[in-house]
Short mmCIF file of C-alpha atoms in Angstrom, two decimals:
data_model
loop_
_atom_site.label_atom_id
_atom_site.label_comp_id
_atom_site.label_asym_id
_atom_site.label_seq_id
_atom_site.Cartn_x
_atom_site.Cartn_y
_atom_site.Cartn_z
CA GLY A 238 -34.03 26.73 4.20
CA ALA A 239 -31.71 26.55 7.05
CA SER A 240 -31.67 29.10 10.06
CA PRO A 241 -28.68 31.75 10.41
CA ALA A 242 -27.41 29.74 13.08
CA GLN A 243 -27.49 26.45 11.16
CA GLN A 244 -25.73 28.26 8.29
CA ARG A 245 -22.95 29.78 10.35
CA PHE A 246 -22.52 26.04 12.01
CA ALA A 247 -22.32 25.05 8.14
CA ARG A 248 -19.93 27.36 7.11
CA ALA A 249 -17.76 26.86 10.20
CA ALA A 250 -17.62 22.92 9.52
CA LEU A 251 -16.49 23.23 6.01
CA SER A 252 -14.16 25.86 6.95
CA GLU A 253 -12.50 23.56 9.43
CA LEU A 254 -12.49 20.71 6.82
CA LEU A 255 -10.84 22.79 4.07
CA GLY A 256 -8.32 23.99 6.69
CA GLY A 257 -7.70 20.41 7.18
CA ILE A 258 -6.53 19.37 3.78
CA GLY A 259 -2.90 18.78 3.08
CA PHE A 260 -0.48 16.92 0.58
CA PHE A 261 1.78 14.54 2.28
CA HIS A 262 4.74 12.84 0.46
CA GLY A 263 7.13 10.42 1.70
CA ARG A 264 7.47 6.72 2.91
CA SER A 265 5.71 5.04 5.46
CA LEU A 266 7.21 2.41 7.82
CA LEU A 267 6.00 -1.08 7.07
CA ARG A 268 6.45 -4.17 9.56
CA SER A 269 7.71 -7.12 8.03
CA GLU A 270 7.43 -10.81 9.26
CA ARG A 271 11.08 -11.10 8.16
CA ARG A 272 12.54 -8.17 9.99
CA ALA A 273 12.60 -7.11 13.47
CA GLU A 274 12.29 -3.38 12.58
CA PRO A 275 9.95 -1.47 10.60
CA VAL A 276 11.45 -0.80 6.60
CA PRO A 277 10.45 1.93 4.73
CA GLY A 278 7.82 1.54 2.22
CA PRO A 279 7.70 2.87 -1.36
CA GLU A 280 7.39 7.00 -2.10
CA ALA A 281 3.90 7.66 -1.75
CA ALA A 282 2.02 10.94 -2.10
CA LEU A 283 -1.68 11.66 -0.57
CA LEU A 284 -4.21 14.66 -0.41
CA THR A 285 -6.02 14.30 2.50
CA ALA A 286 -8.09 16.05 5.25
CA VAL A 287 -6.74 15.54 8.70
CA PRO A 288 -8.20 16.05 12.12
CA SER A 289 -5.60 18.38 13.12
CA ARG A 290 -2.66 19.42 10.80
CA SER A 291 -0.52 20.57 13.64
CA CYS A 292 -0.93 17.52 16.00
CA PHE A 293 -1.77 14.85 13.16
CA PRO A 294 -0.06 15.61 10.26
CA ARG A 295 -1.19 12.28 8.75
CA GLY A 296 -4.27 10.73 6.66
CA PHE A 297 -6.61 8.48 8.69
CA LEU A 298 -8.91 6.14 6.15
CA TRP A 299 -11.72 5.55 8.64
CA ASP A 300 -12.12 9.47 8.76
CA GLU A 301 -11.76 10.22 5.01
CA GLY A 302 -14.81 8.57 4.31
CA PHE A 303 -16.76 10.95 6.37
CA HIS A 304 -14.74 14.18 4.85
CA LEU A 305 -15.75 12.92 1.58
CA LEU A 306 -19.60 13.41 2.48
CA LEU A 307 -19.15 17.03 3.10
CA LEU A 308 -16.36 17.63 0.78
CA GLY A 309 -18.28 15.79 -2.23
CA ARG A 310 -21.22 18.13 -2.17
CA TRP A 311 -19.08 21.16 -1.98
CA ALA A 312 -16.34 20.04 -4.63
CA PRO A 313 -16.94 16.91 -6.28
CA THR A 314 -13.64 17.15 -8.38
CA LEU A 315 -11.56 17.37 -5.28
CA ALA A 316 -13.39 14.89 -3.45
CA ARG A 317 -12.85 12.59 -6.32
CA ASP A 318 -9.18 13.55 -6.39
CA VAL A 319 -8.61 12.89 -2.32
CA LEU A 320 -10.57 9.46 -2.93
CA ALA A 321 -8.04 8.90 -5.99
CA HIS A 322 -4.92 9.49 -3.73
CA TRP A 323 -6.17 7.11 -1.06
CA LEU A 324 -6.86 4.42 -3.93
CA ASP A 325 -3.80 4.51 -5.42
CA LEU A 326 -2.12 3.53 -2.22
CA MET A 327 -3.88 0.13 -2.36
CA ASN A 328 -1.33 -2.76 -2.25
CA ALA A 329 -1.61 -6.00 -4.64
CA ASP A 330 -3.70 -7.72 -2.02
CA GLY A 331 -6.43 -4.82 -2.38
CA TRP A 332 -5.08 -3.62 1.24
CA ILE A 333 -5.18 0.06 1.97
CA PRO A 334 -3.30 1.03 5.30
CA ARG A 335 -5.72 3.01 7.50
CA GLU A 336 -3.34 5.51 8.87
CA GLN A 337 -0.71 7.26 6.48
CA ILE A 338 2.13 8.41 7.95
CA LEU A 339 4.37 9.73 5.33
CA GLY A 340 7.71 11.26 5.75
CA GLU A 341 9.90 12.36 8.58
CA GLU A 342 7.97 15.32 9.68
CA ALA A 343 4.68 13.49 10.39
CA ARG A 344 6.53 10.53 12.18
CA ALA A 345 7.80 13.45 14.21
CA ARG A 346 4.42 14.07 15.76
#
């Protein structure tokens, strides 16, 4: 089994991950070849873990895989829900934007 120090570390890591899970809703700003300024995308929702809810209130796709490694062991149903939210953001070409800044509050950070 794990030593007491390893157990404390594991509890702290899981606690930090769970504390960083948030639900975000709004519109991303999308760049278009036809316009100089970004245009609002469709309404979207995202359940995701973030590195810092106060400094980075947005989802990062490249981080989510690592978050899901731990979350999937602790709460598989929650991990599948997070993954499903990311997959719902996929466009018709199969592309998922790597950073999701949904709504005015997230853009203000």
